[in-house]
CSV table of C-alpha atoms (C1' of nucleotides) in Angstrom, one decimal:
chain,number,residue,atom,x,y,z
A,1,MET,CA,-21.7,-1.3,38.5
A,2,MET,CA,-22.4,-5.0,38.4
A,3,PHE,CA,-24.5,-5.4,35.2
A,4,SER,CA,-24.0,-3.5,32.0
A,5,LYS,CA,-26.4,-0.6,31.2
A,6,ALA,CA,-28.1,-2.9,28.7
A,7,CYS,CA,-28.7,-5.4,31.3
A,8,GLU,CA,-30.1,-2.9,33.8
A,9,TYR,CA,-32.5,-1.6,31.2
A,10,GLY,CA,-33.4,-5.2,30.3
A,11,ILE,CA,-34.3,-6.2,33.8
A,12,ARG,CA,-36.2,-3.0,34.4
A,13,ALA,CA,-38.1,-3.5,31.1
A,14,ALA,CA,-38.9,-7.1,31.9
A,15,VAL,CA,-40.2,-6.2,35.3
A,16,TYR,CA,-42.4,-3.4,33.9
A,17,ILE,CA,-43.8,-5.7,31.3
A,18,THR,CA,-44.5,-8.3,34.0
A,19,LEU,CA,-46.3,-5.7,36.0
A,20,GLN,CA,-48.5,-4.6,33.1
A,21,SER,CA,-49.1,-8.2,31.9
A,22,LEU,CA,-50.5,-8.9,35.4
A,23,GLU,CA,-53.2,-6.3,34.5
A,24,GLY,CA,-53.7,-7.9,31.1
A,25,ARG,CA,-52.1,-5.0,29.3
A,26,ARG,CA,-49.7,-5.3,26.4
A,27,VAL,CA,-47.1,-2.5,26.3
A,28,SER,CA,-45.1,-0.7,23.5
A,29,VAL,CA,-41.4,0.1,23.6
A,30,THR,CA,-42.3,3.8,23.8
A,31,GLU,CA,-44.3,3.2,26.9
A,32,ILE,CA,-41.8,1.0,28.5
A,33,ALA,CA,-38.9,3.4,27.9
A,34,GLU,CA,-40.9,6.2,29.3
A,35,GLU,CA,-41.9,4.2,32.4
A,36,ILE,CA,-38.4,2.8,33.2
A,37,ASP,CA,-36.7,6.1,32.1
A,38,SER,CA,-34.5,4.6,29.4
A,39,PRO,CA,-33.5,5.5,25.8
A,40,VAL,CA,-36.2,4.2,23.5
A,41,ALA,CA,-34.2,2.9,20.6
A,42,PHE,CA,-31.7,1.3,22.8
A,43,THR,CA,-34.4,-0.3,24.9
A,44,ALA,CA,-36.0,-1.7,21.7
A,45,LYS,CA,-32.7,-3.4,20.8
A,46,ILE,CA,-32.5,-5.0,24.2
A,47,LEU,CA,-36.1,-6.1,24.0
A,48,GLN,CA,-35.3,-7.9,20.7
A,49,GLN,CA,-32.7,-10.0,22.6
A,50,LEU,CA,-35.2,-10.8,25.3
A,51,THR,CA,-37.8,-11.9,22.8
A,52,LYS,CA,-35.3,-14.1,20.9
A,53,ASN,CA,-34.5,-15.7,24.2
A,54,ASN,CA,-38.1,-16.3,24.9
A,55,ILE,CA,-38.1,-14.2,28.0
A,56,VAL,CA,-40.7,-11.8,26.9
A,57,HIS,CA,-43.3,-12.3,24.1
A,58,SER,CA,-43.7,-9.7,21.3
A,59,VAL,CA,-46.6,-9.0,19.0
A,60,LYS,CA,-46.2,-6.9,15.9
A,61,GLY,CA,-48.7,-4.5,14.4
A,62,PRO,CA,-51.5,-2.4,15.9
A,63,THR,CA,-52.5,-3.4,19.4
A,64,GLY,CA,-49.1,-5.2,19.4
A,65,GLY,CA,-46.3,-4.8,22.0
A,66,PHE,CA,-44.7,-6.8,24.7
A,67,GLU,CA,-46.2,-9.2,27.2
A,68,ILE,CA,-45.2,-12.1,29.5
A,69,ASP,CA,-47.2,-15.2,30.1
A,70,ARG,CA,-48.4,-15.7,33.6
A,71,LYS,CA,-46.4,-19.0,33.8
A,72,ASP,CA,-43.2,-17.3,32.6
A,73,MET,CA,-43.4,-14.7,35.3
A,74,ASP,CA,-42.6,-17.5,37.7
A,75,ASP,CA,-40.3,-19.4,35.5
A,76,VAL,CA,-38.1,-16.5,34.3
A,77,LYS,CA,-35.4,-15.8,36.9
A,78,LEU,CA,-33.1,-12.9,36.7
A,79,ASN,CA,-30.1,-15.0,35.8
A,80,MET,CA,-31.8,-15.8,32.5
A,81,ILE,CA,-32.1,-12.2,31.7
A,82,VAL,CA,-28.5,-11.5,32.7
A,83,LYS,CA,-27.3,-14.4,30.7
A,84,ALA,CA,-29.3,-13.3,27.6
A,85,ILE,CA,-27.8,-9.9,27.7
A,86,ASP,CA,-24.4,-10.0,29.4
A,87,GLY,CA,-23.6,-13.6,28.8
A,88,ASP,CA,-22.2,-15.7,31.7
A,89,LYS,CA,-19.2,-13.5,32.4
A,90,ILE,CA,-20.6,-12.7,35.8
A,91,TYR,CA,-20.4,-16.4,36.9
A,92,VAL,CA,-17.4,-17.5,34.9
A,93,GLY,CA,-14.1,-15.7,34.9
A,94,CYS,CA,-11.7,-14.6,37.5
A,95,GLY,CA,-12.2,-11.6,39.6
A,96,LEU,CA,-8.7,-10.4,38.8
A,97,GLY,CA,-9.1,-11.2,35.1
A,98,LEU,CA,-6.9,-14.2,34.9
A,99,LYS,CA,-7.6,-16.6,32.1
A,100,GLU,CA,-6.9,-19.7,34.1
A,101,CYS,CA,-8.1,-19.4,37.7
A,102,ASN,CA,-9.8,-22.2,39.6
A,103,ALA,CA,-9.5,-24.2,42.8
A,104,ASN,CA,-6.3,-25.9,41.4
A,105,LYS,CA,-4.6,-22.7,40.4
A,106,PRO,CA,-6.4,-19.9,42.1
A,107,CYS,CA,-5.6,-16.2,42.0
A,108,PRO,CA,-5.0,-14.5,45.3
A,109,LEU,CA,-8.6,-13.5,45.5
A,110,HIS,CA,-10.2,-16.6,44.3
A,111,ASP,CA,-11.5,-18.0,47.6
A,112,LYS,CA,-12.9,-14.7,48.7
A,113,PHE,CA,-14.6,-14.3,45.4
A,114,VAL,CA,-16.4,-17.6,45.2
A,115,ASP,CA,-18.4,-16.7,48.3
A,116,ILE,CA,-19.6,-13.4,46.9
A,117,ARG,CA,-20.2,-14.8,43.5
A,118,THR,CA,-22.2,-17.7,44.8
A,119,ASN,CA,-24.4,-15.4,46.8
A,120,LEU,CA,-25.0,-13.4,43.6
A,121,ARG,CA,-25.7,-16.4,41.5
A,122,THR,CA,-28.0,-17.8,44.1
A,123,MET,CA,-29.9,-14.6,44.3
A,124,LEU,CA,-30.2,-14.2,40.5
A,125,GLN,CA,-31.3,-17.9,40.1
A,126,SER,CA,-34.0,-17.6,42.7
A,127,THR,CA,-35.5,-14.3,41.9
A,128,SER,CA,-38.5,-14.4,39.5
A,129,LEU,CA,-40.0,-11.6,37.5
A,130,TYR,CA,-43.3,-12.2,39.4
A,131,GLU,CA,-41.6,-11.6,42.7
A,132,LEU,CA,-40.2,-8.3,41.6
A,133,ALA,CA,-43.3,-7.1,40.0
A,134,THR,CA,-45.5,-7.8,43.0
A,135,GLY,CA,-43.4,-5.5,45.1
A,136,LEU,CA,-44.0,-2.8,42.6
A,137,GLU,CA,-47.7,-3.5,42.4
A,138,VAL,CA,-48.1,-3.1,46.1
A,139,GLY,CA,-46.1,0.2,45.9
A,140,LEU,CA,-43.3,-1.1,48.0
A,141,THR,CA,-40.7,-0.6,45.3
A,142,TYR,CA,-40.1,1.7,42.3
A,143,LEU,CA,-38.7,1.4,38.8
A,144,LYS,CA,-38.2,5.0,37.8
A,145,ARG,CA,-35.8,7.7,39.0
B,1,MET,CA,-16.8,-8.7,35.6
B,2,MET,CA,-17.0,-6.8,38.8
B,3,PHE,CA,-14.0,-4.5,38.4
B,4,SER,CA,-12.8,-2.6,35.4
B,5,LYS,CA,-9.9,-4.0,33.5
B,6,ALA,CA,-7.8,-1.1,34.8
B,7,CYS,CA,-8.7,-2.1,38.4
B,8,GLU,CA,-7.9,-5.8,37.8
B,9,TYR,CA,-4.4,-4.8,36.5
B,10,GLY,CA,-4.1,-2.4,39.4
B,11,ILE,CA,-4.7,-5.0,42.0
B,12,ARG,CA,-2.5,-7.6,40.3
B,13,ALA,CA,0.3,-5.0,40.0
B,14,ALA,CA,0.0,-4.0,43.6
B,15,VAL,CA,0.1,-7.5,44.8
B,16,TYR,CA,3.2,-8.3,42.6
B,17,ILE,CA,5.0,-5.2,43.9
B,18,THR,CA,4.1,-6.2,47.5
B,19,LEU,CA,5.5,-9.7,46.8
B,20,GLN,CA,8.8,-8.3,45.5
B,21,SER,CA,9.1,-5.6,48.2
B,22,LEU,CA,8.9,-8.4,50.7
B,23,GLU,CA,12.2,-9.6,49.1
B,24,GLY,CA,13.6,-6.1,49.2
B,25,ARG,CA,13.3,-5.7,45.4
B,26,ARG,CA,12.2,-2.6,43.6
B,27,VAL,CA,10.5,-3.4,40.3
B,28,SER,CA,10.0,-1.7,36.9
B,29,VAL,CA,6.8,-1.3,35.0
B,30,THR,CA,8.3,-3.6,32.3
B,31,GLU,CA,8.8,-6.4,34.8
B,32,ILE,CA,5.5,-5.9,36.5
B,33,ALA,CA,3.6,-6.0,33.2
B,34,GLU,CA,5.4,-9.1,32.2
B,35,GLU,CA,4.8,-10.9,35.5
B,36,ILE,CA,1.1,-10.0,35.7
B,37,ASP,CA,0.6,-10.4,32.0
B,38,SER,CA,-0.8,-7.0,31.2
B,39,PRO,CA,-0.2,-4.3,28.6
B,40,VAL,CA,2.9,-2.3,29.6
B,41,ALA,CA,1.9,1.3,28.8
B,42,PHE,CA,-1.6,0.9,30.2
B,43,THR,CA,-0.2,-0.6,33.4
B,44,ALA,CA,2.1,2.4,33.7
B,45,LYS,CA,-0.9,4.7,33.6
B,46,ILE,CA,-2.6,2.7,36.3
B,47,LEU,CA,0.5,2.7,38.5
B,48,GLN,CA,0.6,6.5,38.2
B,49,GLN,CA,-2.8,6.6,39.8
B,50,LEU,CA,-1.7,4.2,42.5
B,51,THR,CA,1.3,6.4,43.2
B,52,LYS,CA,-0.7,9.5,43.4
B,53,ASN,CA,-3.0,7.9,45.9
B,54,ASN,CA,0.0,6.8,48.0
B,55,ILE,CA,-0.8,3.1,47.5
B,56,VAL,CA,2.6,2.3,46.0
B,57,HIS,CA,5.8,4.3,46.1
B,58,SER,CA,7.7,5.2,43.0
B,59,VAL,CA,11.3,6.1,42.4
B,60,LYS,CA,12.5,7.7,39.2
B,61,GLY,CA,15.8,7.2,37.4
B,62,PRO,CA,18.2,4.2,37.2
B,63,THR,CA,17.6,1.6,39.9
B,64,GLY,CA,14.2,3.2,40.2
B,65,GLY,CA,10.9,1.5,40.1
B,66,PHE,CA,7.9,0.7,42.3
B,67,GLU,CA,7.9,-0.5,45.9
B,68,ILE,CA,5.6,-0.7,48.9
B,69,ASP,CA,6.6,0.0,52.5
B,70,ARG,CA,6.3,-2.9,54.8
B,71,LYS,CA,3.8,-0.9,56.9
B,72,ASP,CA,1.6,-0.1,53.9
B,73,MET,CA,1.3,-3.8,53.0
B,74,ASP,CA,-0.9,-4.2,56.0
B,75,ASP,CA,-2.5,-0.8,55.8
B,76,VAL,CA,-3.5,-0.8,52.2
B,77,LYS,CA,-6.7,-2.7,51.7
B,78,LEU,CA,-8.2,-3.7,48.4
B,79,ASN,CA,-11.0,-1.2,48.7
B,80,MET,CA,-8.4,1.6,48.6
B,81,ILE,CA,-7.1,0.4,45.3
B,82,VAL,CA,-10.6,-0.1,43.9
B,83,LYS,CA,-11.6,3.4,45.0
B,84,ALA,CA,-8.4,4.9,43.5
B,85,ILE,CA,-9.1,3.4,40.1
B,86,ASP,CA,-12.8,2.7,39.7
B,87,GLY,CA,-14.1,5.3,42.2
B,88,ASP,CA,-16.8,4.3,44.6
B,89,LYS,CA,-19.4,3.2,42.0
B,90,ILE,CA,-19.2,-0.4,43.4
B,91,TYR,CA,-20.6,0.7,46.7
B,92,VAL,CA,-22.8,3.6,45.7
B,93,GLY,CA,-25.4,3.4,43.1
B,94,CYS,CA,-28.4,1.2,42.4
B,95,GLY,CA,-28.0,-2.3,41.0
B,96,LEU,CA,-30.6,-1.5,38.4
B,97,GLY,CA,-29.1,1.9,37.6
B,98,LEU,CA,-31.8,4.1,39.2
B,99,LYS,CA,-30.6,7.5,40.2
B,100,GLU,CA,-32.6,7.5,43.4
B,101,CYS,CA,-32.7,4.2,45.1
B,102,ASN,CA,-32.5,3.7,48.8
B,103,ALA,CA,-34.3,2.2,51.7
B,104,ASN,CA,-37.1,4.8,51.4
B,105,LYS,CA,-37.6,4.4,47.7
B,106,PRO,CA,-36.0,1.1,46.8
B,107,CYS,CA,-35.8,-0.5,43.4
B,108,PRO,CA,-37.3,-4.0,43.2
B,109,LEU,CA,-33.8,-5.5,43.7
B,110,HIS,CA,-32.6,-3.1,46.4
B,111,ASP,CA,-32.8,-5.4,49.4
B,112,LYS,CA,-31.3,-8.4,47.7
B,113,PHE,CA,-28.5,-6.2,46.6
B,114,VAL,CA,-27.5,-4.7,49.8
B,115,ASP,CA,-26.6,-8.1,51.2
B,116,ILE,CA,-24.3,-8.9,48.3
B,117,ARG,CA,-22.7,-5.5,48.2
B,118,THR,CA,-22.1,-5.5,51.9
B,119,ASN,CA,-20.3,-8.8,51.6
B,120,LEU,CA,-18.2,-7.4,48.8
B,121,ARG,CA,-17.4,-4.2,50.7
B,122,THR,CA,-16.5,-6.1,53.8
B,123,MET,CA,-14.2,-8.4,51.9
B,124,LEU,CA,-12.5,-5.5,50.1
B,125,GLN,CA,-12.1,-3.5,53.3
B,126,SER,CA,-10.6,-6.4,55.2
B,127,THR,CA,-8.2,-7.8,52.7
B,128,SER,CA,-4.7,-6.3,52.8
B,129,LEU,CA,-2.0,-6.5,50.1
B,130,TYR,CA,0.2,-8.4,52.6
B,131,GLU,CA,-2.4,-11.1,53.0
B,132,LEU,CA,-2.7,-11.6,49.2
B,133,ALA,CA,1.1,-11.5,48.7
B,134,THR,CA,1.8,-14.2,51.2
B,135,GLY,CA,-0.4,-16.7,49.5
B,136,LEU,CA,1.6,-16.1,46.4
B,137,GLU,CA,4.9,-16.4,48.3
B,138,VAL,CA,4.0,-19.8,49.6
B,139,GLY,CA,3.0,-20.9,46.1
B,140,LEU,CA,-0.7,-21.3,47.0
B,141,THR,CA,-1.9,-18.7,44.6
B,142,TYR,CA,-0.9,-17.3,41.2
B,143,LEU,CA,-0.9,-14.0,39.4
B,144,LYS,CA,-0.3,-15.0,35.8
B,145,ARG,CA,-2.5,-16.8,33.3
C,1,DT,C1',29.2,16.4,33.6
C,2,DA,C1',27.3,13.2,30.2
C,3,DT,C1',24.9,9.0,29.7
C,4,DT,C1',21.6,6.1,30.8
C,5,DA,C1',17.6,4.2,33.0
C,6,DA,C1',13.5,4.8,35.0
C,7,DT,C1',8.8,7.2,36.0
C,8,DC,C1',5.5,11.1,34.6
C,9,DG,C1',2.4,13.3,31.6
C,10,DG,C1',-0.1,14.4,27.6
C,11,DA,C1',-1.8,13.4,23.1
C,12,DC,C1',-3.4,10.1,20.4
C,13,DA,C1',-5.6,5.4,18.6
C,14,DA,C1',-8.5,1.2,18.9
C,15,DA,C1',-12.1,-1.3,20.7
C,16,DA,C1',-16.3,-1.9,23.2
C,17,DT,C1',-20.4,-0.1,24.9
C,18,DT,C1',-24.1,2.8,24.6
C,19,DG,C1',-27.2,5.1,21.8
C,20,DT,C1',-29.8,6.9,17.3
C,21,DC,C1',-32.2,6.6,12.9
C,22,DC,C1',-34.4,4.7,9.2
C,23,DT,C1',-36.2,1.0,6.4
C,24,DT,C1',-38.6,-3.5,6.3
C,25,DT,C1',-42.0,-6.7,8.0
C,26,DA,C1',-46.0,-8.2,10.3
C,27,DT,C1',-50.7,-7.4,11.9
C,28,DT,C1',-55.0,-5.0,12.8
C,29,DG,C1',-59.2,-2.7,11.7
C,30,DG,C1',-61.9,-0.1,8.5
D,1,DC,C1',-57.3,-4.2,-0.1
D,2,DC,C1',-55.5,-0.1,2.4
D,3,DA,C1',-53.9,2.7,6.0
D,4,DA,C1',-52.0,2.9,10.3
D,5,DT,C1',-49.3,0.9,14.0
D,6,DA,C1',-46.0,-1.7,16.2
D,7,DA,C1',-41.8,-4.7,16.4
D,8,DA,C1',-37.4,-6.3,13.7
D,9,DG,C1',-33.2,-5.4,11.9
D,10,DG,C1',-29.3,-3.0,9.9
D,11,DA,C1',-26.4,0.9,9.5
D,12,DC,C1',-24.5,4.5,11.7
D,13,DA,C1',-22.9,7.9,15.6
D,14,DA,C1',-21.3,9.1,20.3
D,15,DT,C1',-19.1,8.0,24.4
D,16,DT,C1',-16.3,5.4,27.4
D,17,DT,C1',-12.8,2.3,28.3
D,18,DT,C1',-8.7,0.3,27.0
D,19,DG,C1',-4.5,0.7,25.1
D,20,DT,C1',-0.2,3.1,22.6
D,21,DC,C1',3.5,6.4,21.8
D,22,DC,C1',6.6,9.8,22.7
D,23,DG,C1',8.8,13.7,24.8
D,24,DA,C1',9.8,15.6,29.5
D,25,DT,C1',11.6,14.9,34.0
D,26,DT,C1',14.4,12.8,37.6
D,27,DA,C1',18.2,10.5,39.5
D,28,DA,C1',22.2,7.2,39.5
D,29,DT,C1',26.8,6.3,38.0
D,30,DA,C1',30.8,6.3,35.3
DNA sequence: TATTAATCGGACAAAATTGTCCTTTATTGG
DNA sequence: CCAATAAAGGACAATTTTGTCCGATTAATA
């Protein structure tokens, strides 16, 4: 409703990989898709994008799979994932779809939107994968269903 | 980025109709589409939905077109338009796309999302067509480009 | 009453998003 | 080196969203 399906899967996948990487486990697409309840092949596609953008790290061959460095768990914020998959259309662009809409020439909703969007951006920029994964770890939050 | 294209056009159309109704003018789809810079036929479809939902009033035949009663300009809030076109998926539903996600069994982003979504809902529920149209009237805001 | 101008409604078309499948490439372990 | 395993990548398919077209319906007016 806010992100594309691809982006939703992407975030869920990244969080799951983070969770498993914390335990030192490298995970396959099959496992990921199963655990986050997403279409396997489609999830694979999305993971390709995340690896290209250095958000997750992938290893081919047997014992291969996806993982995230401990450092990256802190460094990777949600906005990076969103940007990698959906682009920056969440930040840029008018709420009413006007091409030119800014403080100078605002659409009728411009001012009311900047607030909401700023909140969203701030939230995405400040939320790390590690933060999300720890909630899961403790059993406070869930990724499936 | 937040609303569907259909919804964007719908809001823009409704605001334009409001503006013209304030001047006592009834407007045709052709004029609306031109003034809000949207595809005519598609805009017509969306206006049908708005009419069915009693958000705008339509009159067939020559001298016909769309208009909004003065009273409705205050009563119709943006959330009604959004609901009529996009349904309530903006309010309902998990930010990460989980089927079951609530305070009991929250997704990792649940709490951070409720804030943002509450802001959005509040804004949509409190913004009337009249309010948006008057900004246009005074030349403070714009609908095209 | 005939003409004309407008919305309504349904069928269709195009484009974007979501999703699948299969082949290639890299890597591990025997 | 070989077999098995996993991601990468490209082609294709299904679905949803966006958009078009055209005939039917309604109403005003000459």
